[in-house]
CSV table of C-alpha atoms and ligand atoms in Angstrom, one decimal:
chain,number,residue,atom,x,y,z
A,1,MET,CA,15.8,3.4,94.5
A,2,ASP,CA,12.9,4.1,92.0
A,3,ILE,CA,11.9,1.4,89.5
A,4,THR,CA,10.5,2.9,86.4
A,5,ILE,CA,9.1,0.4,83.8
A,6,LEU,CA,7.9,1.1,80.3
A,7,GLY,CA,5.3,-1.5,79.2
A,8,ILE,CA,4.4,-2.4,75.6
A,9,GLU,CA,1.3,-4.4,74.6
A,10,SER,CA,0.5,-5.5,71.0
A,11,SER,CA,-1.0,-9.0,71.4
A,12,CYS,CA,-4.3,-8.4,69.6
A,13,ASP,CA,-5.9,-5.3,68.2
A,14,ASP,CA,-4.9,-2.7,70.8
A,15,THR,CA,-1.5,-0.9,70.6
A,16,SER,CA,-0.7,0.2,74.1
A,17,ALA,CA,2.2,1.7,76.1
A,18,ALA,CA,2.4,2.6,79.8
A,19,VAL,CA,4.8,3.8,82.4
A,20,ILE,CA,4.7,2.5,86.0
A,21,ARG,CA,7.0,3.8,88.7
A,22,ASN,CA,7.3,1.7,91.9
A,23,GLY,CA,4.0,0.1,91.0
A,24,ILE,CA,2.2,3.5,90.6
A,25,LEU,CA,0.7,4.2,87.2
A,26,LEU,CA,2.1,7.3,85.5
A,27,SER,CA,0.6,6.8,82.0
A,28,ASN,CA,-1.4,4.3,80.0
A,29,VAL,CA,-2.0,5.0,76.4
A,30,ILE,CA,-4.2,2.7,74.2
A,31,ALA,CA,-4.8,3.0,70.5
A,32,GLY,CA,-7.7,0.8,69.4
A,33,GLN,CA,-8.1,-0.3,65.8
A,34,GLU,CA,-11.3,0.8,64.1
A,35,VAL,CA,-10.3,-1.0,60.9
A,36,HIS,CA,-11.7,-4.3,62.2
A,37,ARG,CA,-15.2,-3.1,62.9
A,38,LYS,CA,-16.6,-3.5,59.4
A,39,TYR,CA,-15.4,-7.1,59.3
A,40,GLY,CA,-17.0,-8.1,62.6
A,41,GLY,CA,-13.8,-9.5,64.0
A,42,VAL,CA,-10.1,-8.9,64.2
A,43,ILE,CA,-8.2,-9.4,60.9
A,44,PRO,CA,-4.7,-10.4,61.9
A,45,GLU,CA,-3.0,-8.9,58.8
A,46,LEU,CA,-4.7,-5.5,59.3
A,47,ALA,CA,-3.9,-5.6,63.1
A,48,SER,CA,-0.1,-6.0,62.4
A,49,ARG,CA,-0.1,-3.0,60.0
A,50,ALA,CA,-2.1,-0.8,62.5
A,51,HIS,CA,0.4,-1.8,65.2
A,52,GLN,CA,3.2,-0.7,62.9
A,53,GLN,CA,1.5,2.7,62.4
A,54,ASN,CA,0.6,3.2,66.1
A,55,ILE,CA,3.6,2.0,68.1
A,56,VAL,CA,5.9,5.0,67.8
A,57,PRO,CA,3.3,7.7,68.6
A,58,VAL,CA,1.8,5.5,71.4
A,59,VAL,CA,5.1,4.9,73.1
A,60,ASP,CA,6.1,8.6,72.6
A,61,THR,CA,2.8,9.8,74.1
A,62,ALA,CA,3.1,7.4,77.1
A,63,LEU,CA,6.5,8.7,77.9
A,64,LYS,CA,5.4,12.4,77.6
A,65,GLU,CA,2.2,11.8,79.6
A,66,ALA,CA,4.3,10.2,82.4
A,67,GLY,CA,6.7,13.2,82.3
A,68,VAL,CA,9.7,10.9,81.7
A,69,SER,CA,12.3,10.3,79.0
A,70,MET,CA,13.9,7.0,77.9
A,71,ASP,CA,16.8,7.9,80.2
A,72,ASP,CA,14.5,7.4,83.2
A,73,ILE,CA,13.4,3.9,82.2
A,74,ASP,CA,14.9,1.0,84.1
A,75,GLY,CA,13.3,-1.9,82.2
A,76,ILE,CA,11.2,-2.4,79.0
A,77,ALA,CA,8.4,-4.9,79.6
A,78,PHE,CA,6.7,-6.3,76.5
A,79,THR,CA,4.0,-8.9,75.8
A,80,ARG,CA,5.7,-12.0,74.4
A,81,GLY,CA,2.4,-13.9,74.0
A,82,PRO,CA,-0.1,-15.5,73.8
A,83,GLY,CA,-1.7,-13.6,71.0
A,84,LEU,CA,-1.6,-13.0,67.2
A,85,LEU,CA,1.9,-13.7,66.0
A,86,GLY,CA,2.0,-10.8,63.5
A,87,SER,CA,0.8,-8.4,66.1
A,88,LEU,CA,3.2,-9.7,68.8
A,89,VAL,CA,6.2,-9.4,66.4
A,90,VAL,CA,5.6,-5.6,66.2
A,91,GLY,CA,5.8,-5.0,70.0
A,92,VAL,CA,8.6,-7.5,70.6
A,93,SER,CA,10.8,-6.1,67.8
A,94,PHE,CA,10.1,-2.5,68.9
A,95,ALA,CA,11.0,-3.4,72.5
A,96,LYS,CA,14.2,-5.1,71.4
A,97,GLY,CA,15.2,-2.1,69.2
A,98,LEU,CA,14.7,0.3,72.1
A,99,SER,CA,16.5,-2.0,74.5
A,100,LEU,CA,19.6,-2.2,72.2
A,101,ALA,CA,19.6,1.5,71.4
A,102,LYS,CA,19.3,2.6,75.1
A,103,ASN,CA,21.0,-0.3,76.8
A,104,ILE,CA,17.9,-1.0,79.0
A,105,PRO,CA,17.1,-4.6,80.1
A,106,LEU,CA,14.2,-6.4,78.5
A,107,LEU,CA,11.4,-8.1,80.4
A,108,GLU,CA,9.2,-10.6,78.6
A,109,ILE,CA,5.7,-10.8,79.9
A,110,ASN,CA,3.0,-13.5,79.6
A,111,HIS,CA,-0.2,-11.6,78.6
A,112,LEU,CA,-2.3,-13.7,81.0
A,113,ASN,CA,-0.1,-13.0,84.0
A,114,GLY,CA,-0.4,-9.4,83.0
A,115,HIS,CA,-4.2,-9.5,83.3
A,116,VAL,CA,-3.9,-11.2,86.7
A,117,LEU,CA,-1.4,-8.7,88.0
A,118,SER,CA,-3.5,-5.7,86.8
A,119,HIS,CA,-5.0,-6.0,90.3
A,120,PHE,CA,-1.7,-4.7,91.8
A,121,ILE,CA,-1.5,-1.5,89.8
A,122,ASP,CA,-1.6,1.6,92.1
A,123,VAL,CA,-3.2,4.7,90.9
A,124,PRO,CA,-2.0,8.1,92.2
A,125,GLU,CA,-4.2,9.5,95.0
A,126,LYS,CA,-6.5,6.5,95.1
A,127,GLU,CA,-6.3,3.6,97.6
A,128,THR,CA,-6.5,0.3,95.7
A,129,PRO,CA,-7.0,-2.9,97.6
A,130,HIS,CA,-4.7,-5.7,96.3
A,131,PRO,CA,-5.4,-9.4,96.6
A,132,GLU,CA,-3.1,-11.5,98.7
A,133,PHE,CA,-1.4,-14.6,97.2
A,134,PRO,CA,-2.8,-17.2,96.7
A,135,PHE,CA,-5.9,-16.0,95.0
A,136,ILE,CA,-8.1,-17.2,92.2
A,137,CYS,CA,-8.6,-15.1,89.0
A,138,LEU,CA,-11.3,-15.6,86.5
A,139,LEU,CA,-9.7,-14.4,83.2
A,140,VAL,CA,-12.3,-13.8,80.5
A,141,SER,CA,-11.7,-12.0,77.2
A,142,GLY,CA,-12.1,-12.4,73.5
A,143,GLY,CA,-9.3,-14.9,73.3
A,144,ASN,CA,-9.2,-16.4,76.8
A,145,SER,CA,-11.4,-18.0,79.4
A,146,GLN,CA,-9.3,-19.4,82.2
A,147,ILE,CA,-9.5,-19.9,85.9
A,148,ILE,CA,-6.0,-19.1,87.2
A,149,LEU,CA,-4.6,-20.0,90.6
A,150,ALA,CA,-2.2,-17.1,91.4
A,151,LYS,CA,0.4,-18.3,93.9
A,152,GLY,CA,2.8,-15.5,93.3
A,153,PRO,CA,3.6,-12.7,90.7
A,154,GLU,CA,5.4,-15.2,88.6
A,155,ASP,CA,3.8,-18.4,89.9
A,156,MET,CA,0.5,-19.0,88.2
A,157,GLU,CA,-1.4,-22.2,87.4
A,158,ILE,CA,-4.3,-22.5,85.0
A,159,ILE,CA,-6.7,-24.7,86.8
A,160,GLY,CA,-9.6,-24.5,84.3
A,161,GLU,CA,-10.0,-23.2,80.7
A,162,THR,CA,-12.2,-23.3,77.7
A,163,ILE,CA,-12.1,-26.3,75.5
A,164,ASP,CA,-13.3,-24.3,72.5
A,165,ASP,CA,-14.5,-20.7,72.2
A,166,ALA,CA,-13.7,-17.9,74.8
A,167,ALA,CA,-16.5,-16.2,76.7
A,168,GLY,CA,-15.9,-13.0,74.7
A,169,GLU,CA,-16.2,-14.9,71.5
A,170,ALA,CA,-19.6,-16.2,72.6
A,171,PHE,CA,-20.8,-12.6,73.1
A,172,ASP,CA,-19.2,-11.4,69.8
A,173,LYS,CA,-20.5,-14.3,67.7
A,174,CYS,CA,-24.0,-14.1,69.1
A,175,ALA,CA,-24.0,-10.4,68.5
A,176,LYS,CA,-23.0,-11.0,64.9
A,177,ILE,CA,-25.9,-13.4,64.5
A,178,MET,CA,-28.3,-10.7,65.8
A,179,GLY,CA,-26.7,-8.2,63.4
A,180,LEU,CA,-25.2,-6.1,66.2
A,181,PRO,CA,-21.8,-4.3,65.7
A,182,TYR,CA,-18.4,-5.7,66.7
A,183,PRO,CA,-17.3,-6.1,69.4
A,184,GLY,CA,-20.6,-7.5,70.6
A,185,GLY,CA,-19.9,-7.8,74.3
A,186,PRO,CA,-20.4,-4.1,75.2
A,187,VAL,CA,-23.4,-3.8,73.0
A,188,ILE,CA,-25.1,-6.9,74.5
A,189,ASP,CA,-24.3,-5.5,78.0
A,190,LYS,CA,-26.0,-2.2,77.2
A,191,LEU,CA,-29.1,-3.8,75.6
A,192,ALA,CA,-29.4,-6.4,78.3
A,193,LYS,CA,-30.0,-3.7,80.9
A,194,GLU,CA,-33.4,-3.0,79.2
A,195,GLY,CA,-34.3,-6.7,78.8
A,196,ASP,CA,-35.8,-9.6,80.8
A,197,PRO,CA,-33.3,-12.4,81.3
A,198,SER,CA,-36.0,-15.0,82.0
A,199,LYS,CA,-37.6,-14.8,78.5
A,200,SER,CA,-35.3,-17.4,76.9
A,201,ARG,CA,-32.9,-20.1,78.0
A,202,PHE,CA,-30.0,-21.5,76.0
A,203,ALA,CA,-28.1,-24.7,76.3
A,204,LYS,CA,-25.6,-24.8,79.1
A,205,PRO,CA,-22.6,-27.1,78.5
A,206,SER,CA,-21.6,-30.0,80.7
A,207,VAL,CA,-17.8,-30.0,80.8
A,208,ASP,CA,-15.5,-31.8,83.1
A,209,GLU,CA,-13.5,-30.3,86.1
A,210,LEU,CA,-13.1,-26.6,86.0
A,211,ASN,CA,-13.2,-26.3,82.2
A,212,TYR,CA,-15.5,-24.2,80.1
A,213,SER,CA,-17.2,-24.6,76.7
A,214,PHE,CA,-18.9,-21.8,74.8
A,215,SER,CA,-19.3,-23.0,71.2
A,216,GLY,CA,-22.5,-25.0,72.0
A,217,LEU,CA,-24.1,-21.8,73.4
A,218,LYS,CA,-23.5,-20.0,70.1
A,219,THR,CA,-25.0,-23.0,68.2
A,220,SER,CA,-28.0,-23.3,70.4
A,221,PHE,CA,-28.6,-19.5,70.1
A,222,LEU,CA,-28.4,-19.8,66.3
A,223,TYR,CA,-30.9,-22.6,66.1
A,224,PHE,CA,-33.3,-20.9,68.6
A,225,LEU,CA,-33.3,-17.8,66.4
A,226,LYS,CA,-33.7,-19.7,63.2
A,227,LYS,CA,-36.8,-21.4,64.6
A,228,GLU,CA,-38.3,-18.1,65.9
A,229,MET,CA,-37.4,-16.2,62.7
A,230,ALA,CA,-39.2,-18.8,60.6
A,231,ALA,CA,-42.4,-18.0,62.5
A,232,ASN,CA,-41.8,-14.3,62.8
A,233,PRO,CA,-39.1,-12.6,60.6
A,234,SER,CA,-39.1,-9.6,63.0
A,235,PHE,CA,-38.4,-11.7,66.0
A,236,ILE,CA,-34.8,-10.5,66.6
A,237,GLU,CA,-35.8,-6.8,66.2
A,238,GLU,CA,-38.8,-7.2,68.5
A,239,ASN,CA,-36.9,-9.1,71.2
A,240,LYS,CA,-33.4,-7.8,71.0
A,241,ASN,CA,-33.2,-6.6,74.7
A,242,ASP,CA,-34.6,-9.8,76.1
A,243,LEU,CA,-32.3,-11.9,73.9
A,244,CYS,CA,-29.3,-9.9,75.1
A,245,ALA,CA,-30.4,-10.2,78.7
A,246,SER,CA,-30.9,-14.0,78.5
A,247,LEU,CA,-27.6,-14.5,76.7
A,248,GLN,CA,-25.7,-12.5,79.3
A,249,ALA,CA,-27.4,-14.3,82.1
A,250,THR,CA,-26.5,-17.7,80.6
A,251,VAL,CA,-22.8,-16.7,80.0
A,252,THR,CA,-22.6,-15.3,83.6
A,253,GLU,CA,-24.2,-18.5,85.1
A,254,ILE,CA,-21.7,-20.7,83.2
A,255,LEU,CA,-18.7,-18.6,84.3
A,256,MET,CA,-19.9,-18.4,87.9
A,257,ASN,CA,-20.7,-22.1,88.4
A,258,LYS,CA,-17.0,-23.1,87.7
A,259,LEU,CA,-15.7,-20.1,89.7
A,260,ILE,CA,-17.7,-21.2,92.7
A,261,LYS,CA,-16.5,-24.8,92.2
A,262,ALA,CA,-12.8,-23.6,92.0
A,263,SER,CA,-13.2,-21.6,95.2
A,264,LYS,CA,-14.6,-24.6,97.0
A,265,GLN,CA,-12.1,-27.1,95.6
A,266,TYR,CA,-9.0,-24.9,96.5
A,267,GLY,CA,-10.5,-23.4,99.7
A,268,ILE,CA,-9.6,-20.0,98.5
A,269,THR,CA,-12.0,-17.1,99.0
A,270,GLN,CA,-10.0,-14.2,97.5
A,271,ILE,CA,-11.6,-14.0,94.1
A,272,ALA,CA,-10.5,-11.6,91.2
A,273,ILE,CA,-11.8,-11.2,87.7
A,274,GLY,CA,-10.0,-9.8,84.7
A,275,GLY,CA,-10.0,-9.5,80.9
A,276,GLY,CA,-12.3,-7.7,78.5
A,277,VAL,CA,-15.5,-9.7,79.6
A,278,SER,CA,-14.8,-8.7,83.2
A,279,ALA,CA,-16.2,-5.3,82.1
A,280,ASN,CA,-19.6,-7.0,81.8
A,281,SER,CA,-22.1,-5.6,84.3
A,282,GLY,CA,-24.0,-8.9,84.7
A,283,LEU,CA,-20.7,-10.7,85.6
A,284,ARG,CA,-19.5,-8.0,87.9
A,285,ASN,CA,-22.8,-8.0,89.8
A,286,ALA,CA,-22.8,-11.8,90.0
A,287,VAL,CA,-19.3,-11.9,91.5
A,288,GLU,CA,-20.2,-9.2,94.1
A,289,LYS,CA,-23.5,-10.9,95.0
A,290,GLU,CA,-21.9,-14.4,95.3
A,291,GLY,CA,-19.0,-12.8,97.2
A,292,ILE,CA,-21.3,-11.4,99.9
A,293,LYS,CA,-23.2,-14.7,100.1
A,294,ARG,CA,-20.0,-16.9,100.3
A,295,GLY,CA,-17.8,-14.6,102.3
A,296,TRP,CA,-15.4,-14.0,99.4
A,297,LYS,CA,-13.1,-11.0,99.2
A,298,THR,CA,-13.6,-9.9,95.6
A,299,TYR,CA,-11.4,-7.8,93.3
A,300,ILE,CA,-13.2,-6.2,90.4
A,301,PRO,CA,-10.8,-4.2,88.1
A,302,GLU,CA,-11.3,-0.6,87.0
A,303,PHE,CA,-12.8,-0.6,83.5
A,304,ARG,CA,-9.6,0.7,81.8
A,305,PHE,CA,-7.7,-2.3,83.2
A,306,THR,CA,-10.1,-4.9,81.9
A,307,THR,CA,-9.3,-4.8,78.2
A,308,ASP,CA,-5.8,-5.2,76.8
A,309,ASN,CA,-3.6,-2.5,78.2
A,310,ALA,CA,0.1,-1.9,78.7
A,311,ALA,CA,-0.2,-0.9,82.4
A,312,MET,CA,-0.7,-4.5,83.4
A,313,ILE,CA,2.4,-5.5,81.3
A,314,ALA,CA,4.5,-2.8,83.0
A,315,MET,CA,3.2,-4.0,86.4
A,316,ALA,CA,4.2,-7.6,85.6
A,317,GLY,CA,7.6,-6.1,84.4
A,318,HIS,CA,8.0,-4.4,87.8
A,319,TYR,CA,8.0,-7.8,89.6
A,320,LYS,CA,10.3,-9.3,87.0
A,321,TYR,CA,12.7,-6.4,87.4
A,322,ILE,CA,12.8,-6.9,91.1
A,323,ASN,CA,13.7,-10.5,90.6
A,324,LYS,CA,16.3,-9.5,87.9
A,325,ASP,CA,14.5,-11.9,85.6
A,326,PHE,CA,15.7,-10.3,82.3
A,327,SER,CA,15.2,-11.6,78.8
A,328,ARG,CA,17.7,-12.3,76.1
A,329,LEU,CA,17.8,-10.3,72.9
A,330,ASP,CA,17.0,-13.4,70.9
A,331,VAL,CA,13.6,-13.8,72.6
A,332,SER,CA,10.8,-14.5,70.1
A,333,PRO,CA,7.0,-14.0,70.3
A,334,GLU,CA,4.8,-17.0,71.2
A,335,ALA,CA,1.3,-17.3,69.8
A,336,ARG,CA,0.4,-19.9,72.3
A,337,ASN,CA,0.5,-20.0,76.1
A,338,ASN,CA,3.4,-22.4,76.2
A,339,PHE,CA,6.2,-20.4,77.8
B,1,KG4,O1,-9.3,-8.4,76.8
B,1,KG4,P1,-9.8,-8.0,75.5
B,1,KG4,O2,-9.8,-6.5,75.2
B,1,KG4,O3,-9.0,-8.6,74.3
B,1,KG4,C1,-9.2,-9.8,73.7
B,1,KG4,O4,-8.7,-10.9,74.2
B,1,KG4,O5,-9.7,-9.8,72.6
B,1,KG4,O6,-11.3,-8.5,75.4
B,1,KG4,C2,-12.2,-8.2,74.3
B,1,KG4,C3,-13.4,-9.0,74.5
B,1,KG4,C4,-14.4,-8.9,73.3
B,1,KG4,O7,-14.9,-10.2,73.1
B,1,KG4,C5,-15.5,-8.0,73.8
B,1,KG4,O8,-16.8,-8.3,73.3
B,1,KG4,C6,-15.5,-8.3,75.3
B,1,KG4,O9,-14.2,-8.5,75.7
B,1,KG4,N1,-16.2,-7.3,76.1
B,1,KG4,C7,-17.3,-7.5,76.8
B,1,KG4,C8,-17.6,-6.2,77.4
B,1,KG4,N2,-16.6,-5.4,77.1
B,1,KG4,C9,-15.7,-6.0,76.3
B,1,KG4,N3,-18.1,-8.6,76.9
B,1,KG4,C10,-19.2,-8.5,77.7
B,1,KG4,N4,-19.6,-7.3,78.3
B,1,KG4,C11,-18.8,-6.2,78.2
B,1,KG4,N5,-19.2,-5.1,78.8
């Protein structure tokens, strides 16, 4: 019997809907929100309103692109959290309404599990290698920086995480300091390709265990620039590419050090990455390079599955549906990762 899952994602500033049948992607529609760009960061109130505007056309388009109707859908998977509460409420309420109207089971998904399970999405006419459990996934985005030990589709343990800023925040905040547009990560990635990473060095944190810290990097970057700008007001303009290359190399090194440590500590050599920052070319290259050196089997996601998307939510829903792990209608969104 076919299993067809509709996925709905609204945890931050992307409204997304996707349809997956038997683990194979039929559609994945994402509406980004331009409204935040001029503020240099996501404004929660504006994100909620944009989700309200986008959710109906996005779901409708995802169904049409998949060539299915609601009568073909077996389960509705939605992001319960973590994320922005006002954004989550839109997706959760929409999923509930649809579930009630069409009498289709609800499947609540943890956004982080979704990112990890994005490695199991099959795409028509393309062989995609999937990790085997247990594997380690470095999950890095604008809101998260975690090392996750994935023991099964619904059995995941966070073995390391940031104690302050996320890796994506480090990119976005440093980009803002340099006057670059939001989100800063992709812009830094692009400029870094033309720069020399050895030109500058920024503070690398010393944090216990497998945890991360990125707020010190932002501060050290700020003070470094203040000093240089006092001597030469055009310093940023003249050294933008080198600054981006150095910053990217520093973030990558911080991320890789703990990832290598985790692999050694758990004796696991299947290594995956996910989340918006996993689109970063410096990080992708470093994972591949270390992988060859250390005999890892590495899993680097397609670009479209790195940032927030509903395909990964539908994929996680597929596993929950198989386990008949359905949600109640009184389920409520969770801003934090505590469910
Ligand atoms: O997963 P995601 O879409 O959602 C959030 O959790 O916000 O990740 C967005 C983050 C932003 O911080 C953005 O700057 C970063 O991912 N990002 C990148 C790249 N593409 C997106 N960071 C570094 N290099 C990239 N190529």
